[in-house]
Coordinates of C-alpha atoms and ligand atoms in Angstrom, one line a residue:
Chain A
M228 CA 50.8 16.1 282.0
S229 CA 47.8 16.4 284.2
A230 CA 46.9 19.6 282.5
I231 CA 47.0 18.0 279.1
L232 CA 44.9 15.1 280.4
Q233 CA 42.4 17.7 281.7
I234 CA 42.2 19.3 278.3
L235 CA 41.8 16.0 276.7
F236 CA 38.9 15.1 278.9
D237 CA 37.3 18.5 278.5
A238 CA 37.6 18.2 274.7
L239 CA 36.2 14.6 274.6
S240 CA 33.3 15.4 276.9
L241 CA 32.3 18.5 275.1
G242 CA 32.8 16.7 271.8
S243 CA 30.5 13.9 273.1
L244 CA 27.7 16.4 273.6
Y245 CA 28.1 17.9 270.2
A246 CA 28.4 14.4 268.6
L247 CA 25.2 13.2 270.3
G248 CA 23.4 16.3 269.2
A249 CA 24.7 16.0 265.7
L250 CA 23.7 12.4 265.5
G251 CA 20.1 13.3 266.6
I252 CA 19.9 15.9 263.8
A253 CA 21.6 13.7 261.2
L254 CA 19.3 10.7 261.9
I255 CA 16.2 12.8 261.1
F256 CA 17.8 14.6 258.2
G257 CA 18.8 11.2 256.7
V258 CA 15.2 9.9 256.4
M259 CA 13.3 13.1 255.7
R260 CA 15.7 15.9 254.7
L261 CA 14.5 17.9 257.7
V262 CA 16.9 20.0 259.8
N263 CA 15.0 19.8 263.1
F264 CA 15.7 23.1 264.9
A265 CA 13.3 22.0 267.7
H266 CA 16.0 19.5 268.7
G267 CA 17.4 21.9 271.3
D268 CA 14.0 22.4 272.9
V269 CA 13.5 18.7 273.2
I270 CA 16.7 18.7 275.2
A271 CA 15.3 21.3 277.6
F272 CA 11.9 19.7 277.8
S273 CA 13.3 16.3 278.8
I274 CA 14.9 17.9 281.9
F275 CA 11.9 20.1 282.8
A276 CA 9.8 16.9 282.7
L277 CA 11.5 16.0 285.9
L278 CA 10.1 19.0 287.8
W279 CA 6.7 20.0 288.8
P280 CA 5.4 23.2 287.1
S281 CA 6.3 26.2 289.3
V282 CA 7.7 29.6 288.9
D283 CA 10.0 29.3 292.0
V284 CA 13.8 29.5 291.6
V285 CA 14.3 26.3 293.5
A286 CA 12.9 23.5 291.5
R287 CA 10.0 21.4 292.8
V288 CA 11.4 18.1 291.9
G289 CA 8.9 15.5 290.7
A290 CA 10.2 12.5 288.7
G291 CA 13.7 13.9 289.4
N292 CA 13.7 12.1 292.7
L293 CA 13.6 8.7 291.1
P294 CA 16.6 6.5 291.6
W295 CA 19.0 6.8 288.6
F296 CA 18.1 3.4 287.1
L297 CA 14.5 4.7 286.7
L298 CA 15.4 8.3 286.1
I299 CA 17.5 7.7 283.1
P300 CA 14.9 5.6 281.2
F301 CA 12.2 8.1 282.2
V302 CA 14.1 11.0 280.7
L303 CA 15.0 9.1 277.6
A304 CA 11.4 8.1 277.1
V305 CA 10.2 11.7 277.6
G306 CA 12.6 12.8 274.8
A307 CA 11.6 10.0 272.5
G308 CA 7.9 10.6 273.3
L309 CA 8.0 14.3 272.6
S310 CA 9.9 13.8 269.4
V311 CA 7.5 11.2 268.2
L312 CA 4.6 13.4 269.1
A313 CA 6.2 16.2 267.1
E314 CA 6.4 13.9 264.1
L315 CA 2.8 12.8 264.4
T316 CA 1.3 16.2 265.0
V317 CA 3.6 18.5 262.9
F318 CA 6.1 16.9 260.6
R319 CA 3.9 14.2 259.2
R320 CA 1.9 17.0 257.6
F321 CA 5.0 18.5 255.9
R322 CA 6.3 15.2 254.6
N323 CA 6.1 16.3 251.0
A324 CA 6.9 19.9 251.7
S325 CA 10.2 21.5 250.6
P326 CA 13.2 21.3 253.1
A327 CA 12.9 25.1 253.7
T328 CA 9.2 24.7 254.7
M329 CA 10.0 21.8 257.0
M330 CA 12.8 23.8 258.6
I331 CA 10.5 26.7 259.3
A332 CA 8.0 24.3 260.8
S333 CA 10.7 23.0 263.1
F334 CA 11.6 26.6 264.2
A335 CA 7.9 27.1 265.0
L336 CA 7.7 23.9 266.9
G337 CA 10.7 24.9 268.9
F338 CA 9.0 28.1 269.9
V339 CA 5.9 26.3 270.9
I340 CA 7.9 24.0 273.2
R341 CA 9.9 26.9 274.6
Y342 CA 6.9 29.0 275.4
F343 CA 5.1 26.0 276.8
L344 CA 8.0 25.6 279.3
L345 CA 8.0 29.3 279.9
M346 CA 4.4 29.2 280.8
L347 CA 4.8 26.4 283.3
Y348 CA 8.2 27.1 284.7
S349 CA 8.9 30.8 284.0
S350 CA 12.1 31.9 282.3
R351 CA 14.4 31.8 285.4
P352 CA 16.9 29.0 285.4
K353 CA 16.2 26.6 288.3
S354 CA 18.8 24.9 290.3
I355 CA 18.4 21.1 290.4
S356 CA 20.7 18.4 291.6
L357 CA 20.5 15.6 289.1
L358 CA 22.6 12.5 289.7
P359 CA 24.7 14.4 292.4
A360 CA 27.0 11.4 292.9
L361 CA 28.5 12.3 289.5
S362 CA 29.9 15.7 290.5
Q363 CA 32.8 14.2 292.5
P364 CA 36.2 14.1 290.8
V365 CA 38.2 11.0 290.1
E366 CA 41.9 10.7 289.9
I367 CA 43.2 9.6 286.6
L368 CA 47.0 9.6 286.2
G369 CA 47.3 12.5 288.6
A370 CA 44.6 14.6 287.0
R371 CA 41.4 15.3 288.9
I372 CA 38.7 14.6 286.3
P373 CA 35.0 15.1 287.2
L374 CA 33.3 11.7 287.3
L375 CA 30.6 13.2 285.1
Q376 CA 33.0 13.8 282.3
V377 CA 34.2 10.3 282.4
I378 CA 30.7 9.0 282.4
T379 CA 29.7 11.3 279.6
I380 CA 32.5 10.0 277.4
L381 CA 31.8 6.4 278.3
A382 CA 28.1 6.8 277.8
T383 CA 28.7 8.4 274.4
V384 CA 31.0 5.6 273.3
A385 CA 28.4 3.1 274.5
I386 CA 25.6 4.9 272.6
L387 CA 27.7 5.1 269.4
F388 CA 28.5 1.4 269.6
G389 CA 24.9 0.6 270.4
L390 CA 23.5 2.7 267.6
T391 CA 26.1 1.3 265.1
S392 CA 25.2 -2.3 265.9
F393 CA 21.5 -1.4 265.8
L394 CA 21.9 0.1 262.4
R395 CA 24.1 -2.7 261.1
R396 CA 22.6 -5.8 262.7
T397 CA 18.8 -5.3 262.9
R398 CA 16.2 -5.4 260.3
F399 CA 14.9 -2.0 261.4
G400 CA 18.4 -0.6 261.2
L401 CA 18.8 -1.9 257.7
E402 CA 15.5 -0.4 256.7
M403 CA 16.6 3.0 258.2
R404 CA 19.9 2.9 256.3
A405 CA 18.1 2.0 253.1
A406 CA 15.5 4.7 253.6
A407 CA 18.2 7.3 254.4
E408 CA 19.8 6.6 251.1
N409 CA 16.8 6.3 248.8
F410 CA 13.5 6.6 250.5
T411 CA 11.3 6.0 247.5
M412 CA 13.2 2.8 246.6
A413 CA 13.0 1.6 250.1
R414 CA 9.2 2.1 250.1
M415 CA 8.9 0.2 246.8
L416 CA 10.5 -2.7 248.6
G417 CA 7.8 -2.6 251.3
V418 CA 9.7 -0.5 253.9
R419 CA 7.0 1.4 255.8
A420 CA 7.7 5.1 255.7
N421 CA 5.9 5.9 258.9
R422 CA 7.6 3.3 260.9
V423 CA 11.1 4.3 259.8
I424 CA 10.5 8.0 260.3
M425 CA 8.9 7.4 263.7
G426 CA 11.9 5.3 264.7
A427 CA 14.3 8.0 263.6
F428 CA 12.4 10.6 265.7
A429 CA 12.3 8.3 268.7
L430 CA 16.0 7.7 268.5
S431 CA 16.7 11.4 268.0
G432 CA 14.5 12.4 270.9
A433 CA 16.2 9.9 273.2
L434 CA 19.6 11.3 272.2
A435 CA 18.3 14.8 272.9
A436 CA 17.2 13.6 276.4
A437 CA 20.6 12.1 277.0
I438 CA 22.2 15.5 276.3
G439 CA 19.7 17.1 278.6
L440 CA 20.7 14.7 281.4
I441 CA 24.4 15.4 280.9
L442 CA 23.9 19.2 280.7
G443 CA 21.5 19.2 283.7
S444 CA 24.0 17.2 285.8
Q445 CA 26.9 19.3 284.7
T446 CA 25.4 22.7 285.3
G447 CA 23.0 21.9 288.1
T448 CA 20.4 24.0 286.5
A449 CA 17.3 23.5 284.3
D450 CA 17.2 26.4 281.9
I451 CA 14.7 26.8 279.0
Q452 CA 17.7 27.9 276.8
M453 CA 19.9 25.0 277.9
G454 CA 19.7 23.2 274.6
A455 CA 20.3 26.2 272.3
N456 CA 24.1 26.1 272.3
V457 CA 24.4 22.4 271.8
M458 CA 21.8 22.6 269.1
L459 CA 23.7 25.2 267.2
M460 CA 27.0 23.4 267.5
A461 CA 25.4 20.1 266.6
F462 CA 23.8 21.6 263.5
I463 CA 27.2 23.0 262.4
A464 CA 28.7 19.6 263.0
T465 CA 26.1 17.9 260.8
V466 CA 26.9 20.4 258.1
I467 CA 30.6 19.9 258.4
G468 CA 30.2 16.2 258.5
G469 CA 28.1 16.2 255.4
L470 CA 24.4 16.4 256.0
G471 CA 22.9 13.0 256.5
S472 CA 26.2 11.2 257.2
L473 CA 26.1 9.7 260.7
P474 CA 29.8 9.0 261.0
G475 CA 30.5 12.5 259.6
A476 CA 28.2 14.1 262.2
V477 CA 29.9 12.2 265.0
I478 CA 33.5 13.0 263.8
A479 CA 32.6 16.7 263.2
G480 CA 31.0 16.9 266.7
F481 CA 34.2 15.7 268.4
L482 CA 36.3 18.0 266.2
L483 CA 34.1 21.0 267.2
G484 CA 34.4 20.1 270.8
A485 CA 38.1 19.7 270.6
A486 CA 38.5 23.0 268.7
S487 CA 36.4 24.9 271.3
V488 CA 38.4 23.5 274.2
V489 CA 41.8 24.0 272.6
M490 CA 40.9 27.5 271.6
Q491 CA 39.7 28.2 275.1
V492 CA 43.1 27.4 276.5
T493 CA 45.4 28.6 273.8
L494 CA 43.9 31.8 272.8
P495 CA 45.2 34.9 274.5
I496 CA 43.1 35.9 277.5
D497 CA 41.7 38.9 275.7
A498 CA 40.6 36.9 272.7
R499 CA 38.8 34.1 274.7
P500 CA 35.4 35.8 274.8
F501 CA 35.6 35.5 271.0
R502 CA 36.3 31.8 271.1
D503 CA 33.1 30.9 269.3
A504 CA 33.9 33.4 266.5
F505 CA 37.2 31.6 266.0
V506 CA 35.4 28.3 265.9
Y507 CA 32.9 29.5 263.4
G508 CA 35.7 31.0 261.3
A509 CA 37.3 27.5 261.2
V510 CA 33.9 26.1 260.2
I511 CA 33.7 28.6 257.3
A512 CA 37.2 27.7 256.2
I513 CA 36.3 24.0 256.2
L514 CA 33.2 24.5 254.2
I515 CA 35.0 26.7 251.7
V516 CA 37.5 23.8 251.1
R517 CA 34.9 21.0 251.3
P518 CA 31.4 22.4 250.7
Q519 CA 29.9 18.9 250.6
G520 CA 31.2 18.2 254.1
L521 CA 34.0 16.1 255.4
L522 CA 32.2 12.8 254.6
S523 CA 29.5 13.5 252.2
G524 CA 26.0 12.0 252.9
R525 CA 25.7 10.1 249.7
G526 CA 27.2 6.7 249.4
T527 CA 30.0 5.7 247.2
K528 CA 29.5 7.0 243.7
E529 CA 27.6 4.8 241.4
R530 CA 29.1 3.4 238.3
V531 CA 27.1 2.7 235.2
Chain B
M118 CA -9.4 -12.7 236.7
S119 CA -6.7 -10.3 235.9
L120 CA -3.8 -9.6 238.3
L121 CA -3.4 -6.0 237.3
A122 CA -6.1 -3.8 235.7
L123 CA -5.8 -0.1 234.8
S124 CA -8.8 1.8 233.7
D125 CA -8.9 5.3 232.3
V126 CA -5.6 6.2 234.0
T127 CA -4.4 9.7 233.5
I128 CA -1.1 11.1 234.9
R129 CA -0.2 14.7 235.0
Y130 CA 2.8 16.7 236.0
G131 CA 1.4 20.2 236.6
R132 CA -0.1 21.1 233.3
L133 CA 1.6 18.4 231.3
T134 CA -0.4 15.3 230.7
A135 CA 2.1 12.4 230.5
V136 CA -0.4 9.6 230.3
R137 CA -3.9 9.9 228.9
N138 CA -6.8 7.6 229.6
V139 CA -4.9 4.3 229.5
A140 CA -6.7 1.1 230.1
L141 CA -4.8 -2.1 230.5
T142 CA -5.2 -5.6 232.0
L143 CA -2.6 -8.1 232.8
A144 CA -3.3 -11.8 233.6
E145 CA -1.4 -13.8 236.2
G146 CA 1.7 -15.3 234.6
E147 CA 1.6 -13.1 231.6
V148 CA 4.7 -11.3 230.1
L149 CA 3.8 -7.8 228.9
F150 CA 6.2 -5.4 227.2
I151 CA 5.5 -1.7 227.2
T152 CA 7.4 -0.1 224.4
G153 CA 7.5 3.4 222.8
P154 CA 9.7 6.3 222.1
N155 CA 11.2 8.8 224.6
G156 CA 8.6 10.7 226.6
A157 CA 5.8 8.2 225.7
G158 CA 4.8 8.0 229.3
K159 CA 6.1 4.4 230.0
S160 CA 8.0 5.2 233.1
S161 CA 5.2 7.5 234.4
L162 CA 2.8 4.6 234.0
L163 CA 5.0 2.3 235.9
R164 CA 5.5 4.8 238.7
A165 CA 1.8 5.2 239.0
I166 CA 1.3 1.5 239.3
A167 CA 3.9 1.3 242.0
G168 CA 2.3 4.2 243.9
V169 CA 5.2 6.6 243.5
T170 CA 3.3 9.2 241.4
P171 CA -0.5 8.7 242.0
P172 CA -2.6 9.1 238.9
A173 CA -4.6 12.3 238.4
G174 CA -7.5 10.2 237.3
G175 CA -8.7 6.6 236.7
R176 CA -8.3 3.5 238.8
I177 CA -5.7 0.8 239.3
D178 CA -6.5 -2.6 240.7
F179 CA -3.9 -5.1 241.8
A180 CA -4.5 -8.6 243.3
D181 CA -8.1 -7.8 244.0
H182 CA -7.4 -4.5 245.7
D183 CA -8.0 -1.0 244.5
I184 CA -4.5 0.4 244.8
T185 CA -5.2 3.9 243.3
G186 CA -3.4 6.4 245.4
R187 CA -2.1 3.8 247.9
A188 CA 1.4 4.2 249.4
P189 CA 4.2 2.4 247.6
E190 CA 4.9 0.2 250.6
D191 CA 1.3 -1.0 250.7
I192 CA 1.4 -1.9 247.0
A193 CA 4.7 -3.6 247.5
R194 CA 3.3 -5.6 250.3
L195 CA 0.5 -6.8 248.1
G196 CA 3.1 -8.4 245.9
L197 CA 4.1 -5.9 243.3
S198 CA 7.8 -5.4 243.0
M199 CA 9.1 -2.5 241.0
V200 CA 12.6 -2.0 239.5
P201 CA 12.6 1.7 238.5
E202 CA 14.5 3.3 235.7
G203 CA 18.2 3.8 236.4
R204 CA 18.8 1.0 238.9
D205 CA 18.3 2.4 242.3
V206 CA 20.8 0.4 244.2
F207 CA 21.5 1.5 247.8
A208 CA 25.1 2.4 246.9
S209 CA 26.5 2.5 250.5
L210 CA 24.9 -0.8 251.5
T211 CA 26.5 -4.1 250.7
I212 CA 25.1 -6.3 248.0
E213 CA 23.7 -8.7 250.6
E214 CA 22.2 -5.8 252.6
N215 CA 20.6 -4.5 249.4
L216 CA 19.0 -7.9 248.8
M217 CA 17.8 -8.1 252.4
V218 CA 15.9 -4.7 252.5
G219 CA 12.7 -6.0 251.1
A220 CA 13.0 -9.6 252.1
G221 CA 10.4 -11.3 254.1
M222 CA 8.4 -8.2 254.7
H223 CA 5.4 -10.2 256.0
V224 CA 7.6 -12.4 258.2
K225 CA 7.8 -11.9 261.9
E226 CA 11.0 -10.6 263.4
S227 CA 11.8 -14.0 264.9
N228 CA 11.6 -16.0 261.6
W229 CA 13.1 -13.2 259.5
R230 CA 16.7 -14.4 259.4
A231 CA 15.8 -17.9 258.3
R232 CA 13.4 -16.6 255.7
V233 CA 16.0 -14.2 254.3
T234 CA 18.7 -16.9 254.2
N235 CA 16.5 -19.0 252.0
A236 CA 15.6 -16.2 249.7
L237 CA 19.2 -15.1 249.4
E238 CA 20.2 -18.7 248.4
E239 CA 17.7 -18.6 245.6
V240 CA 18.9 -15.3 244.3
Y241 CA 22.5 -16.3 244.5
E242 CA 21.8 -19.4 242.5
T243 CA 20.3 -17.3 239.8
F244 CA 23.0 -14.6 239.9
P245 CA 26.2 -16.3 241.2
I246 CA 28.2 -13.1 240.7
L247 CA 26.2 -11.5 243.5
R248 CA 27.2 -14.3 245.9
D249 CA 30.9 -13.8 245.1
R250 CA 30.7 -10.1 245.9
R251 CA 28.1 -10.2 248.6
H252 CA 30.0 -8.1 251.1
A253 CA 31.1 -5.5 248.6
Q254 CA 29.5 -2.1 248.5
A255 CA 26.7 -2.1 245.8
G256 CA 27.9 1.2 244.4
L257 CA 31.1 -0.4 243.2
L258 CA 29.3 -2.9 241.0
S259 CA 29.3 -2.5 237.2
G260 CA 26.1 -1.5 235.5
G261 CA 25.3 -5.1 234.5
Q262 CA 25.9 -6.4 238.0
Q263 CA 23.8 -3.6 239.4
Q264 CA 21.0 -4.7 237.1
M265 CA 21.3 -8.2 238.3
L266 CA 21.3 -6.9 241.9
V267 CA 18.1 -4.9 241.5
I268 CA 16.3 -7.7 239.7
G269 CA 17.5 -10.1 242.5
R270 CA 16.4 -7.6 245.1
A271 CA 12.9 -7.4 243.5
L272 CA 12.6 -11.1 243.6
M273 CA 13.6 -11.2 247.3
T274 CA 10.2 -9.7 248.2
N275 CA 8.6 -12.9 246.8
P276 CA 6.4 -10.9 244.4
R277 CA 3.5 -11.8 242.2
L278 CA 4.3 -9.2 239.7
V279 CA 7.7 -7.7 238.8
A280 CA 7.7 -4.4 236.9
I281 CA 11.0 -3.5 235.4
D282 CA 11.8 -0.2 233.7
E283 CA 14.4 -0.6 230.9
P284 CA 16.4 -3.5 232.1
S285 CA 18.7 -3.1 229.0
L286 CA 19.5 0.6 229.7
G287 CA 23.3 1.1 229.5
L288 CA 24.1 -2.6 229.2
A289 CA 26.1 -4.3 226.6
P290 CA 23.9 -6.5 224.3
N291 CA 25.3 -9.8 225.6
I292 CA 24.7 -8.7 229.2
T293 CA 21.2 -7.8 228.3
D294 CA 20.8 -11.2 226.8
Q295 CA 22.0 -12.7 230.1
V296 CA 19.6 -10.6 232.2
Y297 CA 16.7 -11.6 230.0
E298 CA 17.6 -15.2 229.9
R299 CA 17.5 -15.3 233.7
L300 CA 14.4 -13.3 233.9
I301 CA 12.4 -15.5 231.6
A302 CA 13.7 -18.6 233.3
L303 CA 12.5 -17.2 236.6
Q304 CA 9.2 -16.2 235.2
G305 CA 8.7 -19.9 234.2
Q306 CA 9.8 -21.3 237.5
R307 CA 7.9 -19.0 239.7
K308 CA 4.9 -18.3 237.6
L309 CA 5.8 -14.6 237.8
T310 CA 3.9 -11.9 236.0
L311 CA 6.3 -9.6 234.2
L312 CA 5.7 -6.0 233.1
I313 CA 8.8 -4.8 231.2
V314 CA 9.4 -1.4 229.8
E315 CA 11.7 -1.1 226.9
Q316 CA 12.1 1.7 224.4
S317 CA 12.8 -0.6 221.5
S318 CA 10.4 -3.4 220.5
T319 CA 13.1 -5.7 219.2
R320 CA 13.7 -7.3 222.6
A321 CA 9.9 -7.9 223.0
M322 CA 9.9 -9.6 219.6
M323 CA 12.8 -11.8 220.5
V324 CA 11.4 -12.8 223.9
G325 CA 7.8 -13.0 222.8
G326 CA 4.7 -12.4 224.9
R327 CA 2.3 -9.5 224.7
M328 CA 3.4 -6.0 223.8
I329 CA 1.8 -2.6 223.9
L330 CA 3.1 0.4 222.2
M331 CA 2.7 3.8 223.8
R332 CA 3.2 7.2 222.2
G333 CA 2.3 10.7 223.5
G334 CA 0.8 9.2 226.7
E335 CA -1.6 6.8 224.9
V336 CA -1.6 3.1 224.1
L337 CA -1.6 2.8 220.3
I338 CA -1.4 -0.9 219.8
D339 CA -1.8 -3.9 222.0
G340 CA -1.1 -7.4 220.8
D341 CA 1.3 -10.3 220.3
A342 CA 4.9 -9.0 220.2
R343 CA 6.0 -11.3 217.4
A344 CA 3.0 -10.7 215.2
M345 CA 3.3 -7.0 215.7
G346 CA 6.9 -7.0 214.5
Q347 CA 5.7 -7.5 211.0
S348 CA 2.9 -5.0 211.0
E349 CA 2.9 -1.7 209.1
A350 CA 0.7 0.0 211.7
M351 CA 3.3 -0.6 214.4
Q352 CA 6.1 0.9 212.3
A353 CA 4.0 3.9 211.6
A354 CA 3.1 4.3 215.2
Y355 CA 6.6 4.0 216.5
F356 CA 8.2 6.3 214.1
G357 CA 5.2 8.5 213.7
Y358 CA 5.3 9.0 210.0
G359 CA 2.2 10.2 208.4
E360 CA 1.8 12.7 211.2
H361 CA 4.5 15.2 210.7
Ligands
ATP75 N1 8.9 14.2 237.4 C1 8.4 14.8 236.3 N2 8.1 16.1 236.3 C2 7.6 16.7 235.1 N3 7.5 16.1 234.0 C3 7.8 14.8 233.9 C4 8.3 14.1 235.0 N4 8.6 12.8 234.7 C5 8.2 12.7 233.4 N5 7.8 13.9 232.9 C6 7.3 14.1 231.5 O1 6.3 13.2 231.3 C7 6.4 12.7 230.0 C8 6.5 11.2 230.0 O2 7.8 10.9 230.6 P1 8.2 9.4 231.0 O3 9.4 9.4 231.7 O4 7.0 8.7 231.5 O5 8.5 8.8 229.5 P2 9.2 7.5 229.1 O6 8.2 6.8 228.1 O7 9.5 6.7 230.2 O8 10.4 8.0 228.3 P3 11.9 7.3 228.2 O9 11.8 6.3 227.2 O10 12.7 8.5 227.7 O11 12.3 6.9 229.6 C9 7.6 13.4 229.3 O12 7.1 14.5 228.6 C10 8.4 13.9 230.5 O13 9.0 15.1 230.2
MG76 MG1 11.3 6.0 231.0

């Protein structure tokens, strides 16, 4: 029982990370058909922003010493800020470019961010202790679950609820949904392209920062590569979910998380190192059956 | 003073010139039909006016502003509401959400709900079917209902000029009649200026107003729709006999 509970929490918390990542990618894809491969580097940047530049192994903590109620908004603001800056300086210039061109631009931007961090902090992972109170376990029905997992899941649920009601109930959310479906038509109704796109980048960046916080607390390290795996899984989740579909991205994120965890415990020991290969195999199988994704990004089919 | 003025407008797609040196003025409160055969450049002209495809040459003025090359949202905010060809409803949004997208765009966040509620009431009065199905997904509406939705949506922005590309496309004649009936009534009530693209000139002759005829990217005739119905020149221009 407690083992199953442990697996469930592992799956949900890993799925949460992937879902948040996928959401960040899908939000931007929705409004500008850009797959932002720099997303993973925004994750890393948000955490490094807590440290003073140094090449030591032990981090020289800067803003990371803030109490949690200031630290969390600070990190989210860094993610949002960097993301908005990326849109202003880079992606705005590629607005009318082909999706392939934009994707390449995002790779390039990712490299710029990564090498910037490399320059200031060196490539060695740094040990940090972010939100240390969260590393204690809690007892749930006899299982010892890390508090961080519980908080990750709860925070993700809260973010999903918040984002949903933001998109459903506010004027800005309505504009974003309209723009995601038909950008030109939305503009012809007076929806300001720059505002909507900047909003999408800000939200996406804040989501990346939230992932950074979770990863940083979980692993106790700040690593320039720390966003790479989540980014890859999140990208796959957005593809499985149907590019541009937010619910699809979230569901696929949780599915991927669950698949990874379940394979981790059910595969024979010798096969475990190849877990990801099995996950990708499953992804390929899904895409062969439903190339448009589980929930396709377009709305209900129009009738004439 | 004209509300809309085009001078020497040329539109190109790569090497193809879709619209060539078109000049046109439209006074406040006027109804203008743009007619012409397939590929005449009617939709291109409308898209240029709405800022979607900026013209390669010439100048467009609307409401005392030079709008040449301006962004679609800026032009919409000056009071030009465009209903493009093919009814672009936001299919996954509800009908009410569709209507709300462009509503009260100059209104502060705090007054927005109230402003939107009033505007919705007005549109629902004109198109009661939209009220009945206001929480349904717009993609599930029939073609005629979608047409009413996009016209209603265009009115929600409280525009000075509404430009509609082929309102009759794909609609049964009696539905087209309904749509036009409402449109003309609204035009009278709100002193709207209407710019309507239709392939066939019959509708323009029925409704009346001014009509221009385009062919091969140029304006061939500009005059009173009913008077033009009788003219030889118009028949010739439309069907192009004497040229081939
Ligand atoms: N996006 C585009 N790219 C390339 N060529 C285009 C594009 N849109 C229109 N054209 C070309 O421009 C010309 C004018 O097209 P336009 O759609 O303006 O005609 P129209 O008068 O609206 O015709 P219809 O009555 O069939 O809607 C046509 O030759 C068309 O092929
Ligand atoms: Mg057309």
